[in-house]
Coordinates of C-alpha atoms in Angstrom, one line a residue:
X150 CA -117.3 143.2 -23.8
X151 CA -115.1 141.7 -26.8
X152 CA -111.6 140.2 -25.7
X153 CA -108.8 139.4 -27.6
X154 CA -109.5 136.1 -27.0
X155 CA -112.6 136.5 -28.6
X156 CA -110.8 137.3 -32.0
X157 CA -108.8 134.1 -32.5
X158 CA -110.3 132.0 -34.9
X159 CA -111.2 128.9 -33.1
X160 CA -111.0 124.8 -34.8
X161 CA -113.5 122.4 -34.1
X162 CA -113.1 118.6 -33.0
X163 CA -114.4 117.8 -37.1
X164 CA -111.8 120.4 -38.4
X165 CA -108.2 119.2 -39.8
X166 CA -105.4 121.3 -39.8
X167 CA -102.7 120.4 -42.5
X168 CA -99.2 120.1 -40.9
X169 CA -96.7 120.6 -43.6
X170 CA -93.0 119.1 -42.7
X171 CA -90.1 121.3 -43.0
X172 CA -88.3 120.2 -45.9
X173 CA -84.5 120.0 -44.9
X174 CA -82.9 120.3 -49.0
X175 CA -79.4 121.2 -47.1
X176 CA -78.7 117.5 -45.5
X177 CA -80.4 116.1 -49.0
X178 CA -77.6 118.3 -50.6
X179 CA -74.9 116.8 -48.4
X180 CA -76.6 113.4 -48.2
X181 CA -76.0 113.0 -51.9
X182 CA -72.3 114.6 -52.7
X183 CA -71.1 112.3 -49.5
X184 CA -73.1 109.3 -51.8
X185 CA -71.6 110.4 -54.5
X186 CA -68.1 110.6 -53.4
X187 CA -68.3 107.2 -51.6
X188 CA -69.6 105.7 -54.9
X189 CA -66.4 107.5 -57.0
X190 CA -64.2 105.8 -54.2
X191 CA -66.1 102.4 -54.8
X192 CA -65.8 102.7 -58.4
X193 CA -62.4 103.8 -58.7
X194 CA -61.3 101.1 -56.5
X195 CA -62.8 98.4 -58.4
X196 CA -62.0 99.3 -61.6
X197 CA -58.1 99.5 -60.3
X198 CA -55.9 97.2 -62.1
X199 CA -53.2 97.4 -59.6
X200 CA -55.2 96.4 -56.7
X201 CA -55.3 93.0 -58.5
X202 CA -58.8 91.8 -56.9
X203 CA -57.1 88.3 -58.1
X204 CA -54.3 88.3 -55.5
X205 CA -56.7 89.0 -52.7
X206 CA -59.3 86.5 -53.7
X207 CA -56.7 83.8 -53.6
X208 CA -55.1 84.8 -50.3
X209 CA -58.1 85.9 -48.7
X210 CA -58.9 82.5 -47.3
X211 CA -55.6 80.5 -47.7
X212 CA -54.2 78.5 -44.6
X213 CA -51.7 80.8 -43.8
X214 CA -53.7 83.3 -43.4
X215 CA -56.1 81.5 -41.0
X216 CA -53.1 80.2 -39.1
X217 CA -52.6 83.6 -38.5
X218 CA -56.0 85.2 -37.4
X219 CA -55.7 81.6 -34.6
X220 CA -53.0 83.6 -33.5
X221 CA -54.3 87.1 -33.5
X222 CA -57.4 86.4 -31.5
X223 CA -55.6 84.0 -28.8
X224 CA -53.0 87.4 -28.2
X225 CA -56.5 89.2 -28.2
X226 CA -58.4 87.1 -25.1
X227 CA -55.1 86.5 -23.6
X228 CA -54.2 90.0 -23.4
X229 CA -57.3 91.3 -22.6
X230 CA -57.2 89.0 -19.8
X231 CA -53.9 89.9 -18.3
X232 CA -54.4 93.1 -18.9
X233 CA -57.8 93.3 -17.5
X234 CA -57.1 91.0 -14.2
X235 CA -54.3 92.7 -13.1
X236 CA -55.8 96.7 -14.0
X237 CA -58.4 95.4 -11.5
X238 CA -55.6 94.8 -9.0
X239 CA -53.8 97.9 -9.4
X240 CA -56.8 99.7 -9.3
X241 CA -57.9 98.7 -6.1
X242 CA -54.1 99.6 -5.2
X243 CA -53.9 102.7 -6.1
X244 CA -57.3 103.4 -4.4
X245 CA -55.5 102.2 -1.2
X246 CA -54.6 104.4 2.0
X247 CA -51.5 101.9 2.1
X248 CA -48.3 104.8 0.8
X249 CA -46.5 101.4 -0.3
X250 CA -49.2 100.3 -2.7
X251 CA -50.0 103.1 -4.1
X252 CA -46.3 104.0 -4.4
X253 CA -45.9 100.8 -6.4
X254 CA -49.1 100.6 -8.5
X255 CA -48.4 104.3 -9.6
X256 CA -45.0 103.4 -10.8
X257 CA -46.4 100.3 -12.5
X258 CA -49.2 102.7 -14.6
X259 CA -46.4 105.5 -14.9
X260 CA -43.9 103.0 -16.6
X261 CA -46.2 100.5 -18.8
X262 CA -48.3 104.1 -20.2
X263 CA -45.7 105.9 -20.6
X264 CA -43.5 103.8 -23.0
X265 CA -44.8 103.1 -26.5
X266 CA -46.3 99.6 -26.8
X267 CA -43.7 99.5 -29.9
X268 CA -41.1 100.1 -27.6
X269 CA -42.0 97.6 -25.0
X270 CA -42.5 94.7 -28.1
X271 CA -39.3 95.0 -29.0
X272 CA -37.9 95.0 -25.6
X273 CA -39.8 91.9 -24.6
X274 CA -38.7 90.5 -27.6
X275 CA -35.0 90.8 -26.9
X276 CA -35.1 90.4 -23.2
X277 CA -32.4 87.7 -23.5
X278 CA -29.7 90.6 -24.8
X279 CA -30.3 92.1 -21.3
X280 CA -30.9 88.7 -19.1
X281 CA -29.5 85.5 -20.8
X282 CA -31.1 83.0 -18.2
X283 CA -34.3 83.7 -15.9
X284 CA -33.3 82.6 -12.5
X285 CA -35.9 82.0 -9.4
X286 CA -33.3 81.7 -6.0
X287 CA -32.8 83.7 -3.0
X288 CA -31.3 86.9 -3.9
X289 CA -28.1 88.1 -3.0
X290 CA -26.9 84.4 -3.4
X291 CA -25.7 82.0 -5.5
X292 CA -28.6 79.6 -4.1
X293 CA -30.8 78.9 -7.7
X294 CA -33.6 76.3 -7.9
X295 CA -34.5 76.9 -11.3
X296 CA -32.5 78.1 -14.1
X297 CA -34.3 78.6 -17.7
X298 CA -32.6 80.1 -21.0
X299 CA -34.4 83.9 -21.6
X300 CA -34.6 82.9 -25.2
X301 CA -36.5 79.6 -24.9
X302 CA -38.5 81.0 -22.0
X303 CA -39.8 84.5 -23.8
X304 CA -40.9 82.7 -27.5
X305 CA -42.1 85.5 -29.8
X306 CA -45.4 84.8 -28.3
X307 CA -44.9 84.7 -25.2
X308 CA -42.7 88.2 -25.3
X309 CA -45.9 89.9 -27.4
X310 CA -48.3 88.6 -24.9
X311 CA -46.8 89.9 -22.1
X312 CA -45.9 93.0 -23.7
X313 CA -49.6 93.3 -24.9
X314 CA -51.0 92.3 -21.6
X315 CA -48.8 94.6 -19.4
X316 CA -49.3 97.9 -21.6
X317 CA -53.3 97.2 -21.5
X318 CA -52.9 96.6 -17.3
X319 CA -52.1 100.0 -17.1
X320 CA -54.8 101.7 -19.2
X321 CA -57.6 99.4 -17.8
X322 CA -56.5 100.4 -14.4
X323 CA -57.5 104.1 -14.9
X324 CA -60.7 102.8 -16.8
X325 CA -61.2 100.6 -13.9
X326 CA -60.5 102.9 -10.9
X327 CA -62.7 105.6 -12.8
X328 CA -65.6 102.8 -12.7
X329 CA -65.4 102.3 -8.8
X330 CA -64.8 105.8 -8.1
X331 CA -68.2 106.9 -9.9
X332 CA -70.1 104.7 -7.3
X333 CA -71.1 107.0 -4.5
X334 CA -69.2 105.9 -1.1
X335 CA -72.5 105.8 0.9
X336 CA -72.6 102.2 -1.1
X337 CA -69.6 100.5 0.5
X338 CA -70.7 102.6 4.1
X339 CA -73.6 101.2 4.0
X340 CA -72.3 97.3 3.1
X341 CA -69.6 98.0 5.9
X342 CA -72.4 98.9 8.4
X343 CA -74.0 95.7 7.5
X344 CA -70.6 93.7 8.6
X345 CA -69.2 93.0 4.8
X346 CA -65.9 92.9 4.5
X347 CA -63.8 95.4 2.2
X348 CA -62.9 92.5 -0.7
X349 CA -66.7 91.3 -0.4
X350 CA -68.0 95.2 -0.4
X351 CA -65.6 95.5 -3.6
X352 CA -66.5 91.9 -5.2
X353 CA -70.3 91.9 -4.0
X354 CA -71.6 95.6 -4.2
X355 CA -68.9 98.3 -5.9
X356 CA -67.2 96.4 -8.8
X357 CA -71.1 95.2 -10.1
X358 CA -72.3 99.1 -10.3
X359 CA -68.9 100.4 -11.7
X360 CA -69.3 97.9 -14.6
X361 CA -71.8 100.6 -16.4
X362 CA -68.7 103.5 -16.4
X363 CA -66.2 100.7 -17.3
X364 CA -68.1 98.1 -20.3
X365 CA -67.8 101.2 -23.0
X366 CA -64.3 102.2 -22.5
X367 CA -62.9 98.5 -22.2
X368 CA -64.8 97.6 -25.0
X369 CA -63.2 99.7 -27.1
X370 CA -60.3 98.8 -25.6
X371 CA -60.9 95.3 -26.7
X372 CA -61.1 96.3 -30.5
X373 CA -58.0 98.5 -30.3
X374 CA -56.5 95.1 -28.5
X375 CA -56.9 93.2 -31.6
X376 CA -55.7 95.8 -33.9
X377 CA -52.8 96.9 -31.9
X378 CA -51.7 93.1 -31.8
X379 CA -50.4 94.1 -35.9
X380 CA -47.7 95.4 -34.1
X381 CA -46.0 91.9 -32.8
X382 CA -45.1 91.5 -36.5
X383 CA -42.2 93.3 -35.8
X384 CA -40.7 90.0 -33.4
X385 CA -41.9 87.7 -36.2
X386 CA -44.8 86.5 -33.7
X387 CA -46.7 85.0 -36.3
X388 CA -49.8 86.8 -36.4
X389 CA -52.1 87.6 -39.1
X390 CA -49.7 90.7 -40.4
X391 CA -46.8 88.6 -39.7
X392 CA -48.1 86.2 -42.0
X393 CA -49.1 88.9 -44.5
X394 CA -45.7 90.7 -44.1
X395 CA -44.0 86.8 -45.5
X396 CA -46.3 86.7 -48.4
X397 CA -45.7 89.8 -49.8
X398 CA -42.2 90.0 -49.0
X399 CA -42.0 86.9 -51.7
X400 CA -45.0 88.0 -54.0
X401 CA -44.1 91.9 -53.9
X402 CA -48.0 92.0 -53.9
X403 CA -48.2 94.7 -50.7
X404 CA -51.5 96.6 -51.8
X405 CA -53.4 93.2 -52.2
X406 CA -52.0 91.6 -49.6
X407 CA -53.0 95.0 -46.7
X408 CA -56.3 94.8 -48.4
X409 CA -56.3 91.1 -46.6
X410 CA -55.2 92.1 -43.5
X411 CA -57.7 94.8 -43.5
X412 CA -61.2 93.0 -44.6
X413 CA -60.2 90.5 -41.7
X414 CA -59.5 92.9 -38.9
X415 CA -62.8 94.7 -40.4
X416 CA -64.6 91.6 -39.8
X417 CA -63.3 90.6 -36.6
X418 CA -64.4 94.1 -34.7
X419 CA -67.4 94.0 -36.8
X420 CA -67.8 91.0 -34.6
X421 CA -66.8 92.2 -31.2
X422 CA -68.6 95.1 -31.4
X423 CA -71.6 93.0 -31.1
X424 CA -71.2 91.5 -27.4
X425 CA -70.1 94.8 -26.8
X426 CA -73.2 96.7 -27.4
X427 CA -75.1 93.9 -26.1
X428 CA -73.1 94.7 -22.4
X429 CA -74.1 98.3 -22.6
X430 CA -77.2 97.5 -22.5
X431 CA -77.3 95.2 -20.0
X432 CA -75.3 97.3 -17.5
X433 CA -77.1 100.2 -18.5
X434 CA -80.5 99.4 -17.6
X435 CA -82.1 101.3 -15.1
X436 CA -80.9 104.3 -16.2
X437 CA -83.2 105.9 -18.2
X438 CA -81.1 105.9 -21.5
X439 CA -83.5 104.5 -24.5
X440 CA -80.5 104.9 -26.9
X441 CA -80.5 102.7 -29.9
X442 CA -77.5 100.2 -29.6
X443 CA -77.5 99.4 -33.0
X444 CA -75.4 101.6 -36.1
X445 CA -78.8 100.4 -38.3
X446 CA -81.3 101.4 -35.5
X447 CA -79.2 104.8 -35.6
X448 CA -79.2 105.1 -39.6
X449 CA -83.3 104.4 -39.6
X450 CA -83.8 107.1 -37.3
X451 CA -81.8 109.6 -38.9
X452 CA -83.7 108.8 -42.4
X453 CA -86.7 109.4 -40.9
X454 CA -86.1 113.0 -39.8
X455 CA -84.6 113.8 -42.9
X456 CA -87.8 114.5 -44.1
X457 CA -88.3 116.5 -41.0
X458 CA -91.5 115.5 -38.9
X459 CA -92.1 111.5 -38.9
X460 CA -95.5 111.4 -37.8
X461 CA -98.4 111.7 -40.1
X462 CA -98.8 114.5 -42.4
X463 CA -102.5 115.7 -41.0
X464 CA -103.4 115.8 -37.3
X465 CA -106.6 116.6 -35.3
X466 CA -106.8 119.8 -33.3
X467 CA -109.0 119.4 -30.4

């Protein structure tokens, strides 16, 4: 009796059956217009008399300009630091049963996230309009131990570092709290039950695992950090674009002078994207994600399947 099995036409282990990729032409088509346009852009910027190539060349390593990237990454660490340090702290606050704490942290997030960082630079800035003299005493008295001029205590460093470090306390608190509330609770019942105290159980056991949900976010937190630190210009904090806004105030060179600025903060989150990839993966092992951490690794991968399949063109059909 014949089957319809019997009617397939059956390959042998000596017989080679020619696999033909599927040729994608539509993201060859797109592939080369966006090549294309970037190398108009390319071309038409370096052909561009009035970006004066000159101007930047000169300025783009001068002393004042290094002077002010010194000052631009110190705000960075510094900030990140504050900011980082005490979003811990009002994290675990706002995760408390306490009504006080929580009363106070969510005031603290609701006021620093709710303001424009602008706003808050320039009200650091001139704190001493509001307070002439910073005074530590016992309140309600005229009892003072120390007395300090506002003015000589809040420098335009100091004022952008605290504006910079408060605003970023608020938004790593939610990236923070979101961290130790993805760790399931049977972890801290189970450190409990072992006779760990609450800070240990947070220090020892909660914060390490919530450190996979909270590396990407504050990473780029990090790079918007340094790029958001531009803003202190406004207080004359002497910063990189501080420095770039004095030498084109005198030179009238703006366009070169941006174009600066903007290979320099290029570089420096070229930079810090490095140790933050390298975190991912450090905090992401375990967890069955083989992604490639690298923008190369991703563009090697995606050349590959343009062709569509990446293995060899013939295979053996057993």
């Amino acid at each position: 009796m014949t089957t319809a099995l019997d009617t397939v036409p059956r390959t042998t282990a000596d017989e080679e059956l020619t696999v033909v990729p599927v040729r994608h032409w539509g993201r060859w088509i797109a592939a080369g217009a966006a090549l294309l346009s970037l190398a108009g852009l390319v071309g038409s910027l370096a052909t561009n008399a009035n970006l004066r190539w000159d101007v930047v060349g000169d300025y783009l390593f001068a002393d004042l300009i290094f002077d002010g990237l010194a000052t631009t990454l110190w705000l960075t660490v510094a900030s990140m630091a504050l900011g980082l340090s005490l979003g811990t702290l009002v994290a675990v606050m706002r995760l408390s049963s306490n009504p006080v704490l929580l009363g106070l942290s969510s005031l603290f997030v609701w006021v620093f996230r709710g303001t424009p960082l602008l706003v808050q630079i320039i009200f650091w800035g001139y704190a001493g309009a509001l307070y002439q003299h910073v005074k530590i005493g016992v309140p309600f008295t005229d009892i003072t131990f120390v007395q300090v001029d506002t003015n000589d205590l809040l420098t335009p460093t100091v004022a952008a570092l605290l504006a910079l470090g408060l605003n970023e306390a608020a938004y790593a608190s939610e990236i923070v709290r979101a961290g130790i509330q993805s760790v399931d609770v049977g972890q801290t019942e189970a450190a409990h039950s072992l006779g760990m105290r609450p800070a240990l159980t947070m220090r020892r056991i909660v914060l390490p695992q919530a450190m996979r949900v909270i590396i990407p976010p504050m990473g780029n937190e990090t790079i918007n950090m340094l790029k958001m630190t531009a803003l202190v210009s406004v207080i004359a904090a002497h910063d990189l674009m501080s420095n770039i806004q004095d030498v084109y105030a005198q030179n009238y060179q703006v366009i070169p002078m941006l174009v600066v600025a903007s290979l320099w903060y290029l570089a420096l989150v070229s930079l810090l994207s490095v140790p933050q990839a390298w975190l991912e993966r450090r905090y992401g092992r375990g967890t069955g994600r083989t992604e490639r951490a690298t923008v190369l690794g991703r563009l090697l991968g995606g050349a590959r399947l343009f062709g569509g399949r990446p293995k060899n063109a013939k295979e053996k059909v057993r």
